[in-house]
Amino acid sequence: MTTAQSDARADAARLVTGELVDLLTRGVAGSGRTACHSPLTGEPLAELPEATEEDVAAAFARARAAQADWARRPVRRRAAVLLRFHDLLLRRQDEVLDLIQLETGKARLHAHEEVQAVAMAARHYGRRAPAYLRPRRHAGAFPVLTHVTELRHPRGVVGHISPWNYPLELSAGDALPALVAGNAVVMKPDTETALTALWARRLLIDAGLPEDVLGIVLGEGPVVGPLVVRHADYVTFTGSTRTGREVAERAGARLIGASLELGGKNALVVLDDADLDKAAAGAVRACFSSAGQLCISAERVFVQERVADEFVRRFVERTRALRLGAPLAYGTDFGSLSSRAQLDTVVRHVEDAVAGGAEVLAGGRPRPDLGPYFYEPTILTGVRPPMLACEAETFGPVVAVYRFADDEEVIARANDTTFGLNSSIWSGNARRARRMAARLRTGTVNINEAYAAAYGSVQAPMGGMGDSGLGRRHGAEGILKYTEPQTVAHQRLLPMAPSLGLDDRGYAALMTRSLKALKTLRFR
Ligand code: NAD
């Protein structure tokens, strides 16, 4: 065992005590036992309750019973819970940063990105939920006669399934708008990172959320996931495209709505007028944050020929200079992969590319001296179909660099994928970059930033096109999806039918004249 591993083992024993696990799992249904592990040691971190079919049904029943009271609270009082949660999270961030690092193996700076994202979502929905959810007046079928209001009701109990890579943001962060909209939530986080989700639930309870409004069930994804879909009134799923399709099929069979945040094969484009130093630093963030295990990270870098040699030199230099390691402290740039399965995929993609003639410009090796699943940040060139790294999502620290001649070519190549999650453009010419952005088929485009500018702009929608998903988080879409709209039309004075002695023909003629008048008067 290396020094880093024995330090991580000592940290785990100090931080993940039996008392903590008891506190975090209080009220969590589970007759079975399961465990989560730390990628920093490869050893178990904690034993956790595993939900059986009956436990999942019971968790939904409790959530359903608690939801009605929660929904009756004025939205401002529900929003106040989010604002208190925001403050508690920032105050107690070190507790969760330790857990995130122990459970995922990422560097502390990357764990902090989760705290930032969740705080932003808590602030935004804490402040704006009353406006998003308030009843809205609409023009009626006929002015004066028809008074129309649109109400937004909670859906009921939302089933929330999330992966291991951003365990705070993708569990609690994404549940906040569902909760403030008056829903209860039953979450199924990935078991390997469940402590973080459990900690966030406890913090929400400390912030004033009634305990049963947010339930957690743990267990094997293919077993517990479908049970969550079976009981939910709406499903939010974040994870792979393959599982997302299954979830969508199950939700479709039950005629419940689903939003799906799925995979990506994201492109970063460096134009010949870019500031190359900033672009190289941005490419490092885009490709290697959380060791590349980030749905919006870049796995394809396109650089314009005129500046390609110089950009690649700087990108490689910065990548080689990254400080590897994941002690529970700031000061490293690149942590571990999260599991043996992740490491195996990365090794397979790199070996396959090299066997097919690709060249390794940086990295390309596992680093067992740092921890069982460390792998160096890796830059490849000469990647082409049918290499695995060319089209499939690696979901790791592996990026292929390609050269292009002009804007038309790079737009076509960046769009040549079934995915459509995020892209990044680096340019000194704002108009050129914005023109290009509008032609990229991705749900978010960052200009002169990697991913955080769009993701952190929580007032605007974020999500994927094509195989990258369905629906959006953040902004109005990110909260209204958790509601059922209801239109209440109150007809006054005259009915929508022949009246006042008019026969059918007279009524039809009156309606025809009225419709013409409404258009002439520019009614919308
Ligand atoms: P995954 O699909 O294997 O698992 C995601 C979650 O679904 C886990 O909780 C898992 O236990 C559960 N699950 C597994 N099988 C299930 C089933 N049959 N029914 C219901 N739930 C099931 O994904 P993963 O490997 O854990 O996560 C990595 C993937 O997630 C990558 O493809 C990544 O791009 C994607 N991702 C997307 C976003 C986004 O916002 N678009 C964010 C993070 C990760």
Coordinates of C-alpha atoms and ligand atoms in Angstrom, one line a residue:
M1 CA 0.0 0.0 0.0
T2 CA 1.4 3.4 -1.0
T3 CA 1.6 6.4 1.5
A4 CA -1.3 8.1 -0.3
Q5 CA -3.4 5.0 0.1
S6 CA -2.6 4.6 3.8
D7 CA -3.4 8.3 4.4
A8 CA -6.7 7.8 2.6
R9 CA -7.4 4.7 4.8
A10 CA -6.7 6.7 7.9
D11 CA -8.9 9.6 6.7
A12 CA -11.7 7.2 6.0
A13 CA -11.5 5.6 9.4
R14 CA -11.4 9.1 11.1
L15 CA -14.3 10.6 9.1
V16 CA -16.7 7.7 8.2
T17 CA -17.5 6.6 11.7
G18 CA -20.3 4.2 12.7
E19 CA -22.0 7.2 14.4
L20 CA -22.0 9.2 11.2
V21 CA -23.3 6.3 9.2
D22 CA -26.1 5.7 11.8
L23 CA -27.0 9.4 11.6
L24 CA -27.1 9.5 7.8
T25 CA -29.1 6.3 7.4
R26 CA -31.7 7.2 10.0
G27 CA -35.1 6.8 8.3
V28 CA -33.6 5.2 5.2
A29 CA -35.6 2.0 4.3
G30 CA -33.5 -1.1 3.8
S31 CA -33.8 -4.6 5.1
G32 CA -30.7 -5.8 3.2
R33 CA -27.1 -4.7 3.5
T34 CA -24.8 -3.2 0.8
A35 CA -21.5 -1.3 0.9
C36 CA -19.8 1.7 -0.7
H37 CA -16.0 1.7 -1.4
S38 CA -13.3 4.3 -1.7
P39 CA -11.5 4.5 -5.0
L40 CA -8.6 6.0 -3.1
T41 CA -8.0 2.6 -1.3
G42 CA -10.2 0.2 -3.1
E43 CA -11.6 -0.8 0.3
P44 CA -15.1 -0.6 1.8
L45 CA -16.0 2.8 3.3
A46 CA -19.3 1.9 5.0
E47 CA -22.1 -0.7 5.2
L48 CA -25.4 0.7 4.1
P49 CA -29.1 -0.4 4.1
E50 CA -30.2 -2.1 0.8
A51 CA -33.8 -1.7 -0.2
T52 CA -36.0 -4.6 -1.1
E53 CA -39.1 -4.4 -3.2
E54 CA -41.1 -3.8 -0.1
D55 CA -38.7 -1.2 1.2
V56 CA -39.0 0.8 -2.0
A57 CA -42.8 0.6 -1.9
A58 CA -42.7 1.8 1.8
A59 CA -40.4 4.7 1.0
F60 CA -42.8 5.9 -1.7
A61 CA -45.8 5.4 0.6
R62 CA -44.1 7.5 3.3
A63 CA -43.2 10.2 0.8
R64 CA -46.7 10.3 -0.6
A65 CA -48.2 10.7 2.8
A66 CA -45.8 13.6 3.6
Q67 CA -46.2 15.3 0.2
A68 CA -49.7 16.6 0.7
D69 CA -48.7 18.7 3.8
W70 CA -45.5 19.9 2.2
A71 CA -47.4 21.0 -0.9
R72 CA -49.9 22.9 1.2
R73 CA -47.2 25.1 2.7
P74 CA -46.9 28.4 0.9
V75 CA -44.2 28.3 -1.7
R76 CA -42.2 31.0 0.1
R77 CA -41.9 28.7 3.1
R78 CA -40.7 25.9 1.0
A79 CA -38.2 28.2 -0.7
A80 CA -36.9 29.3 2.7
V81 CA -35.7 25.7 3.2
L82 CA -33.6 26.0 0.1
L83 CA -32.1 29.3 1.2
R84 CA -31.2 27.9 4.7
F85 CA -29.8 24.8 3.0
H86 CA -27.6 27.1 0.9
D87 CA -26.1 28.7 4.0
L88 CA -25.6 25.5 5.8
L89 CA -23.9 23.9 2.8
L90 CA -21.4 26.8 2.5
R91 CA -20.8 26.7 6.2
R92 CA -20.3 22.9 6.5
Q93 CA -18.8 22.4 3.1
D94 CA -15.6 20.7 4.4
E95 CA -17.7 17.7 5.7
V96 CA -19.1 17.0 2.3
L97 CA -15.9 17.8 0.4
D98 CA -14.2 15.0 2.4
L99 CA -17.1 12.6 1.6
I100 CA -17.1 13.4 -2.1
Q101 CA -13.3 12.9 -2.3
L102 CA -13.4 9.7 -0.4
E103 CA -16.3 8.3 -2.5
T104 CA -15.2 9.5 -5.9
G105 CA -11.4 10.0 -5.7
K106 CA -11.6 13.4 -7.3
A107 CA -9.4 16.4 -6.4
R108 CA -10.8 18.8 -3.8
L109 CA -11.1 21.7 -6.3
H110 CA -13.3 19.5 -8.4
A111 CA -15.4 18.4 -5.4
H112 CA -15.8 22.1 -4.7
E113 CA -17.4 22.6 -8.1
E114 CA -20.3 20.5 -6.8
V115 CA -20.7 22.7 -3.7
Q116 CA -20.7 25.8 -6.0
A117 CA -23.3 24.3 -8.4
V118 CA -25.6 23.2 -5.6
A119 CA -25.4 26.6 -3.8
M120 CA -26.2 28.3 -7.1
A121 CA -29.3 26.1 -7.7
A122 CA -30.4 26.5 -4.0
R123 CA -30.1 30.3 -4.3
H124 CA -31.8 30.6 -7.7
Y125 CA -34.8 28.4 -6.9
G126 CA -34.9 29.6 -3.3
R127 CA -35.4 33.2 -4.7
R128 CA -37.2 32.6 -7.9
A129 CA -39.5 29.6 -7.2
P130 CA -42.4 31.9 -6.1
A131 CA -42.3 33.7 -9.5
Y132 CA -41.9 30.5 -11.5
L133 CA -44.8 28.8 -9.8
R134 CA -47.3 31.7 -9.3
P135 CA -50.6 31.4 -11.2
R136 CA -50.4 33.1 -14.6
R137 CA -53.2 35.0 -16.4
H138 CA -53.6 34.3 -20.1
A139 CA -55.7 35.9 -22.7
G140 CA -59.0 34.0 -22.9
A141 CA -60.9 32.7 -26.0
F142 CA -62.7 36.0 -26.0
P143 CA -61.6 39.2 -24.3
V144 CA -63.6 40.1 -21.2
L145 CA -65.8 37.0 -21.6
T146 CA -63.2 34.3 -20.8
H147 CA -60.9 34.7 -17.8
V148 CA -58.0 32.2 -17.9
T149 CA -55.5 31.3 -15.2
E150 CA -52.8 28.7 -15.4
L151 CA -52.0 26.9 -12.2
R152 CA -48.9 24.8 -11.5
H153 CA -49.5 21.8 -9.3
P154 CA -46.7 19.5 -8.0
R155 CA -46.7 16.1 -9.7
G156 CA -46.6 14.1 -6.5
V157 CA -43.6 11.9 -5.7
V158 CA -40.7 12.3 -8.1
G159 CA -38.3 9.3 -8.6
H160 CA -34.8 10.5 -8.9
I161 CA -32.0 8.3 -10.2
S162 CA -28.4 9.6 -10.2
P163 CA -24.9 8.4 -11.0
W164 CA -21.7 8.4 -9.0
N165 CA -19.6 11.1 -10.8
Y166 CA -21.1 14.3 -9.3
P167 CA -22.8 12.8 -6.2
L168 CA -23.8 16.0 -4.5
E169 CA -24.9 18.0 -7.5
L170 CA -26.7 15.2 -9.3
S171 CA -28.5 14.0 -6.2
A172 CA -29.4 17.0 -4.0
G173 CA -28.8 19.7 -6.5
D174 CA -31.2 18.3 -9.0
A175 CA -33.8 17.5 -6.4
L176 CA -34.1 21.1 -5.1
P177 CA -36.5 22.4 -7.8
A178 CA -38.7 19.3 -7.4
L179 CA -38.9 19.9 -3.7
V180 CA -39.6 23.6 -3.9
A181 CA -42.4 22.9 -6.4
G182 CA -44.2 20.9 -3.7
N183 CA -43.2 17.4 -4.6
A184 CA -41.8 14.7 -2.4
V185 CA -38.7 12.9 -3.8
V186 CA -37.5 9.4 -3.5
M187 CA -33.8 9.3 -4.6
K188 CA -31.8 6.4 -5.8
P189 CA -28.2 7.6 -5.9
D190 CA -25.5 5.2 -7.0
T191 CA -24.6 3.1 -3.9
E192 CA -20.8 3.8 -4.4
T193 CA -21.4 7.5 -3.6
A194 CA -24.4 7.2 -1.4
L195 CA -22.8 8.8 1.7
T196 CA -22.7 12.1 -0.1
A197 CA -26.4 11.9 -1.0
L198 CA -27.3 10.8 2.5
W199 CA -25.3 13.7 3.9
A200 CA -27.1 16.1 1.7
R201 CA -30.5 14.7 2.7
R202 CA -29.6 15.2 6.4
L203 CA -28.5 18.8 5.7
L204 CA -31.9 19.5 4.0
I205 CA -33.6 18.1 7.1
D206 CA -31.5 20.4 9.2
A207 CA -32.6 23.2 7.0
G208 CA -36.2 22.5 7.7
L209 CA -37.3 19.9 5.2
P210 CA -39.8 17.4 6.7
E211 CA -37.9 14.1 7.0
D212 CA -40.3 11.9 4.8
V213 CA -40.5 14.4 2.0
L214 CA -37.1 13.2 0.8
G215 CA -36.5 9.5 0.9
I216 CA -33.5 7.5 -0.2
V217 CA -33.4 3.9 -1.4
L218 CA -30.2 2.1 -2.2
G219 CA -29.3 -1.1 -4.1
E220 CA -28.4 -2.5 -7.5
G221 CA -29.3 -0.1 -10.3
P222 CA -31.0 -2.7 -12.5
V223 CA -33.1 -4.0 -9.5
V224 CA -34.0 -0.9 -7.5
G225 CA -34.0 1.6 -10.5
P226 CA -37.0 0.0 -12.2
L227 CA -38.9 -0.2 -8.8
V228 CA -38.4 3.6 -8.5
V229 CA -39.8 4.1 -11.9
R230 CA -42.7 1.8 -11.1
H231 CA -43.9 3.9 -8.1
A232 CA -43.0 7.4 -9.3
D233 CA -45.3 10.1 -10.7
Y234 CA -42.4 11.6 -12.7
V235 CA -38.8 10.4 -13.1
T236 CA -35.5 12.4 -13.3
F237 CA -32.7 10.2 -14.5
T238 CA -29.0 11.1 -14.9
G239 CA -26.7 8.5 -16.2
S240 CA -25.7 6.6 -19.4
T241 CA -27.6 6.8 -22.6
R242 CA -28.2 3.0 -22.5
T243 CA -29.8 3.0 -19.1
G244 CA -31.7 6.2 -20.0
R245 CA -33.4 4.5 -22.8
E246 CA -34.6 1.7 -20.5
V247 CA -35.9 4.3 -18.0
A248 CA -37.7 6.1 -20.8
E249 CA -39.3 2.9 -22.0
R250 CA -40.6 2.1 -18.5
A251 CA -41.8 5.6 -17.9
G252 CA -43.5 5.6 -21.3
A253 CA -45.3 2.4 -20.5
R254 CA -46.7 4.0 -17.4
L255 CA -47.4 7.3 -19.2
I256 CA -45.4 9.3 -16.7
G257 CA -43.0 12.1 -17.7
A258 CA -39.3 11.7 -17.5
S259 CA -36.3 14.0 -17.9
L260 CA -33.1 12.3 -19.0
E261 CA -29.6 13.8 -18.6
L262 CA -27.3 11.4 -20.5
G263 CA -23.9 11.0 -22.0
G264 CA -21.8 13.1 -24.4
K265 CA -18.9 13.1 -26.8
N266 CA -18.3 16.8 -26.5
A267 CA -16.2 19.0 -28.8
L268 CA -13.9 21.8 -27.9
V269 CA -13.0 24.1 -30.8
V270 CA -9.9 26.3 -30.9
L271 CA -10.2 29.0 -33.7
D272 CA -7.2 30.6 -35.2
D273 CA -7.9 33.9 -33.5
A274 CA -8.0 32.4 -29.9
D275 CA -5.8 33.4 -27.1
L276 CA -3.8 30.1 -27.1
D277 CA -2.7 30.2 -23.5
K278 CA -6.2 30.7 -22.3
A279 CA -7.4 28.0 -24.7
A280 CA -4.8 25.5 -23.5
A281 CA -5.7 26.2 -19.9
G282 CA -9.4 25.9 -20.8
A283 CA -8.8 22.6 -22.6
V284 CA -7.2 21.2 -19.5
R285 CA -10.3 22.1 -17.5
A286 CA -12.6 20.8 -20.2
C287 CA -10.9 17.5 -20.6
F288 CA -9.5 16.6 -17.1
S289 CA -11.8 18.0 -14.4
S290 CA -12.9 15.1 -12.2
A291 CA -10.5 13.0 -14.2
G292 CA -12.7 13.4 -17.3
Q293 CA -15.6 11.7 -15.5
L294 CA -17.9 14.6 -16.3
C295 CA -20.8 14.4 -18.8
I296 CA -20.0 17.9 -20.1
S297 CA -16.2 17.4 -20.4
A298 CA -14.5 17.4 -23.8
E299 CA -13.2 14.2 -25.5
R300 CA -12.7 15.8 -28.9
V301 CA -10.5 18.9 -29.4
F302 CA -10.6 20.5 -32.8
V303 CA -7.9 23.1 -33.5
Q304 CA -7.5 25.2 -36.6
E305 CA -4.5 24.3 -38.7
R306 CA -2.7 27.7 -38.6
V307 CA -2.4 27.5 -34.7
A308 CA -2.5 23.8 -34.2
D309 CA 1.2 23.1 -33.5
E310 CA 1.5 25.9 -31.0
F311 CA -1.8 25.1 -29.3
V312 CA -0.9 21.4 -29.0
R313 CA 2.5 22.3 -27.6
R314 CA 0.9 24.4 -24.9
F315 CA -1.9 21.9 -24.2
V316 CA 0.5 19.0 -23.8
E317 CA 2.9 21.1 -21.6
R318 CA 0.0 22.1 -19.2
T319 CA -1.3 18.6 -19.1
R320 CA 2.1 17.1 -18.2
A321 CA 2.4 19.7 -15.5
L322 CA -0.8 18.7 -13.7
R323 CA -0.3 17.6 -10.1
L324 CA -1.8 14.2 -9.6
G325 CA -3.2 13.0 -6.3
A326 CA -6.3 13.3 -4.2
P327 CA -5.4 14.0 -0.5
L328 CA -8.3 15.6 1.4
A329 CA -6.9 19.1 0.9
Y330 CA -6.5 21.6 -1.9
G331 CA -3.3 21.6 -4.0
T332 CA -3.7 18.8 -6.6
D333 CA -5.1 19.2 -10.0
F334 CA -6.2 15.7 -11.0
G335 CA -7.6 12.8 -8.9
S336 CA -8.4 9.2 -9.3
L337 CA -10.8 7.4 -11.5
S338 CA -13.8 6.3 -9.5
S339 CA -13.7 2.5 -10.0
R340 CA -12.0 -0.5 -11.5
A341 CA -14.6 -0.5 -14.3
Q342 CA -13.8 3.1 -15.2
L343 CA -10.1 2.3 -15.2
D344 CA -10.7 -0.8 -17.4
T345 CA -12.6 1.3 -20.0
V346 CA -9.9 4.0 -20.1
V347 CA -7.2 1.4 -20.6
R348 CA -9.2 -0.4 -23.3
H349 CA -9.9 2.8 -25.2
V350 CA -6.3 4.0 -25.1
E351 CA -4.8 0.5 -26.0
D352 CA -7.3 0.2 -28.9
A353 CA -6.4 3.6 -30.3
V354 CA -2.6 2.9 -30.0
A355 CA -3.1 -0.5 -31.7
G356 CA -4.9 1.3 -34.5
G357 CA -2.0 3.8 -35.0
A358 CA -2.9 6.7 -32.7
E359 CA -0.1 8.5 -31.0
V360 CA 0.1 9.4 -27.3
L361 CA 1.1 13.0 -26.8
A362 CA 0.7 13.0 -23.0
G363 CA -0.1 10.5 -20.4
G364 CA -1.3 7.0 -21.5
R365 CA -0.5 5.1 -18.4
P366 CA -2.2 3.8 -15.2
R367 CA -0.5 5.1 -12.0
P368 CA -0.9 2.4 -9.3
D369 CA 1.8 4.2 -7.4
L370 CA -0.8 6.9 -6.6
G371 CA -3.8 4.7 -5.9
P372 CA -5.5 1.6 -7.4
Y373 CA -7.5 3.5 -10.1
F374 CA -5.3 6.5 -11.1
Y375 CA -4.7 7.0 -14.8
E376 CA -2.7 9.8 -16.3
P377 CA -4.4 12.6 -18.2
T378 CA -4.0 11.5 -21.8
I379 CA -3.9 13.4 -25.1
L380 CA -4.1 11.3 -28.3
T381 CA -3.6 12.3 -31.9
G382 CA -4.3 10.2 -35.1
V383 CA -7.6 8.9 -33.7
R384 CA -10.1 7.8 -36.4
P385 CA -13.0 5.4 -36.9
P386 CA -13.5 2.7 -35.8
M387 CA -11.3 3.3 -32.8
L388 CA -13.3 3.2 -29.5
A389 CA -12.0 6.6 -28.5
C390 CA -13.3 8.2 -31.7
E391 CA -17.0 7.9 -31.3
A392 CA -17.9 6.2 -28.0
E393 CA -17.9 8.2 -24.7
T394 CA -14.8 7.1 -22.8
F395 CA -16.0 9.1 -19.7
G396 CA -12.4 9.4 -18.6
P397 CA -9.2 11.5 -19.0
V398 CA -8.7 10.7 -22.7
V399 CA -9.0 13.3 -25.4
A400 CA -8.3 13.1 -29.1
V401 CA -6.9 16.2 -30.9
Y402 CA -8.0 16.8 -34.5
R403 CA -7.0 19.6 -37.0
F404 CA -9.4 21.5 -39.3
A405 CA -9.2 24.1 -42.1
D406 CA -12.2 26.4 -41.7
D407 CA -15.4 27.1 -39.7
E408 CA -17.7 25.1 -42.0
E409 CA -15.6 22.0 -41.7
V410 CA -15.4 22.1 -37.9
I411 CA -19.1 22.7 -37.5
A412 CA -19.8 19.6 -39.6
R413 CA -17.3 17.5 -37.7
A414 CA -18.3 18.7 -34.2
N415 CA -21.9 17.9 -35.1
D416 CA -21.0 14.5 -36.5
T417 CA -22.1 12.5 -33.4
T418 CA -25.3 11.2 -32.1
F419 CA -24.7 13.0 -28.8
G420 CA -25.5 16.7 -28.2
L421 CA -24.7 17.8 -24.7
N422 CA -22.0 20.5 -24.5
S423 CA -19.4 22.3 -26.6
S424 CA -16.8 24.9 -26.1
I425 CA -15.4 27.4 -28.6
W426 CA -12.3 29.5 -28.1
S427 CA -12.0 32.6 -30.1
G428 CA -11.0 36.3 -29.9
N429 CA -13.9 37.2 -32.2
A430 CA -17.2 37.2 -30.3
R431 CA -19.4 37.5 -33.4
R432 CA -17.6 34.6 -35.1
A433 CA -17.9 32.4 -32.0
R434 CA -21.5 33.2 -31.4
R435 CA -22.4 32.5 -35.1
M436 CA -20.7 29.2 -34.7
A437 CA -22.4 28.4 -31.4
A438 CA -25.8 28.8 -32.9
R439 CA -25.0 26.1 -35.4
L440 CA -23.6 23.5 -33.0
R441 CA -26.2 20.9 -32.0
T442 CA -25.6 20.8 -28.3
G443 CA -27.8 21.9 -25.4
T444 CA -25.1 24.2 -24.1
V445 CA -22.2 26.0 -25.7
N446 CA -19.5 27.8 -23.8
I447 CA -17.5 30.5 -25.5
N448 CA -14.0 31.0 -24.0
E449 CA -14.8 28.7 -21.1
A450 CA -14.9 24.9 -20.8
Y451 CA -18.3 24.1 -19.2
A452 CA -18.8 26.0 -16.0
A453 CA -20.0 29.2 -17.6
A454 CA -23.1 27.5 -19.0
Y455 CA -23.6 25.1 -16.2
G456 CA -23.3 27.8 -13.5
S457 CA -25.8 30.1 -15.3
V458 CA -28.6 28.4 -13.5
Q459 CA -31.3 30.8 -14.8
A460 CA -30.8 29.3 -18.3
P461 CA -31.7 25.7 -19.3
M462 CA -29.0 23.0 -19.4
G463 CA -29.3 19.6 -21.0
G464 CA -28.7 17.5 -24.1
M465 CA -30.0 17.1 -27.6
G466 CA -30.1 13.7 -29.4
D467 CA -28.7 10.8 -27.5
S468 CA -27.6 13.2 -24.7
G469 CA -31.1 13.4 -23.2
L470 CA -34.6 14.7 -23.0
G471 CA -35.7 17.8 -21.0
R472 CA -33.5 20.3 -19.2
R473 CA -32.3 21.1 -15.7
H474 CA -32.0 24.8 -14.5
G475 CA -34.1 27.8 -15.4
A476 CA -37.9 27.7 -15.9
E477 CA -37.7 24.2 -17.7
G478 CA -35.8 22.9 -14.7
I479 CA -38.6 23.5 -12.3
L480 CA -41.8 23.5 -14.4
K481 CA -41.0 19.9 -15.5
Y482 CA -41.8 19.0 -11.9
T483 CA -45.3 20.5 -12.2
E484 CA -48.6 19.7 -13.8
P485 CA -50.0 22.7 -15.5
Q486 CA -53.7 23.2 -15.1
T487 CA -55.7 25.7 -17.1
V488 CA -58.8 27.2 -15.4
A489 CA -61.0 29.0 -17.8
H490 CA -63.9 31.0 -16.3
Q491 CA -66.6 31.9 -18.8
R492 CA -68.6 35.0 -18.0
L493 CA -71.7 36.8 -19.3
L494 CA -72.2 34.7 -22.5
P495 CA -71.7 31.0 -23.1
M496 CA -69.6 29.6 -25.9
A497 CA -72.7 28.5 -27.8
P498 CA -75.7 30.1 -29.5
S499 CA -77.6 32.4 -27.1
L500 CA -79.6 35.6 -26.9
G501 CA -82.0 34.2 -29.4
L502 CA -79.4 33.5 -32.1
D503 CA -80.0 30.3 -34.1
D504 CA -77.0 28.1 -35.1
R505 CA -76.5 30.0 -38.4
G506 CA -76.6 33.4 -36.7
Y507 CA -74.2 32.2 -34.1
A508 CA -71.8 30.8 -36.7
A509 CA -71.9 34.2 -38.5
L510 CA -71.3 36.1 -35.3
M511 CA -68.3 33.9 -34.5
T512 CA -66.9 34.4 -38.0
R513 CA -67.2 38.2 -37.7
S514 CA -65.7 38.1 -34.2
L515 CA -62.7 36.0 -35.3
K516 CA -62.0 38.4 -38.2
A517 CA -62.2 41.4 -35.8
L518 CA -59.8 39.7 -33.3
K519 CA -57.2 39.3 -36.0
T520 CA -57.7 42.9 -37.3
L521 CA -57.3 44.2 -33.8
R522 CA -54.1 42.2 -33.5
F523 CA -55.2 40.0 -30.7
R524 CA -52.7 37.2 -30.0
Ligands
NAD1 P1 -25.6 4.3 -15.3 O1 -26.6 4.6 -16.4 O2 -24.9 3.0 -15.3 O3 -26.2 4.5 -13.9 C1 -26.9 5.7 -13.5 C2 -27.8 5.4 -12.4 O4 -28.8 4.5 -12.9 C3 -27.2 4.7 -11.2 O5 -27.8 5.1 -10.0 C4 -27.5 3.2 -11.4 O6 -27.6 2.4 -10.3 C5 -28.9 3.4 -12.0 N1 -29.3 2.2 -12.9 C6 -28.6 1.3 -13.4 N2 -29.4 0.4 -14.2 C7 -30.6 0.9 -14.1 C8 -31.9 0.5 -14.6 N3 -32.0 -0.6 -15.4 N4 -33.0 1.2 -14.4 C9 -32.9 2.3 -13.6 N5 -31.7 2.8 -13.0 C10 -30.6 2.1 -13.3 O7 -24.6 5.5 -15.5 P2 -23.2 5.7 -14.8 O8 -22.1 4.9 -15.5 O9 -23.3 5.5 -13.3 O10 -22.9 7.2 -15.1 C11 -22.1 7.7 -16.1 C12 -22.9 8.2 -17.2 O11 -23.8 9.2 -16.8 C13 -22.1 8.7 -18.4 O12 -22.6 8.3 -19.6 C14 -22.3 10.2 -18.2 O13 -22.1 11.0 -19.4 C15 -23.7 10.3 -17.7 N6 -23.9 11.6 -17.0 C16 -24.7 12.5 -17.6 C17 -24.9 13.7 -17.0 C18 -25.8 14.8 -17.6 O14 -26.2 15.7 -16.9 N7 -26.1 14.7 -18.9 C19 -24.3 14.0 -15.7 C20 -23.5 13.0 -15.2 C21 -23.3 11.8 -15.8

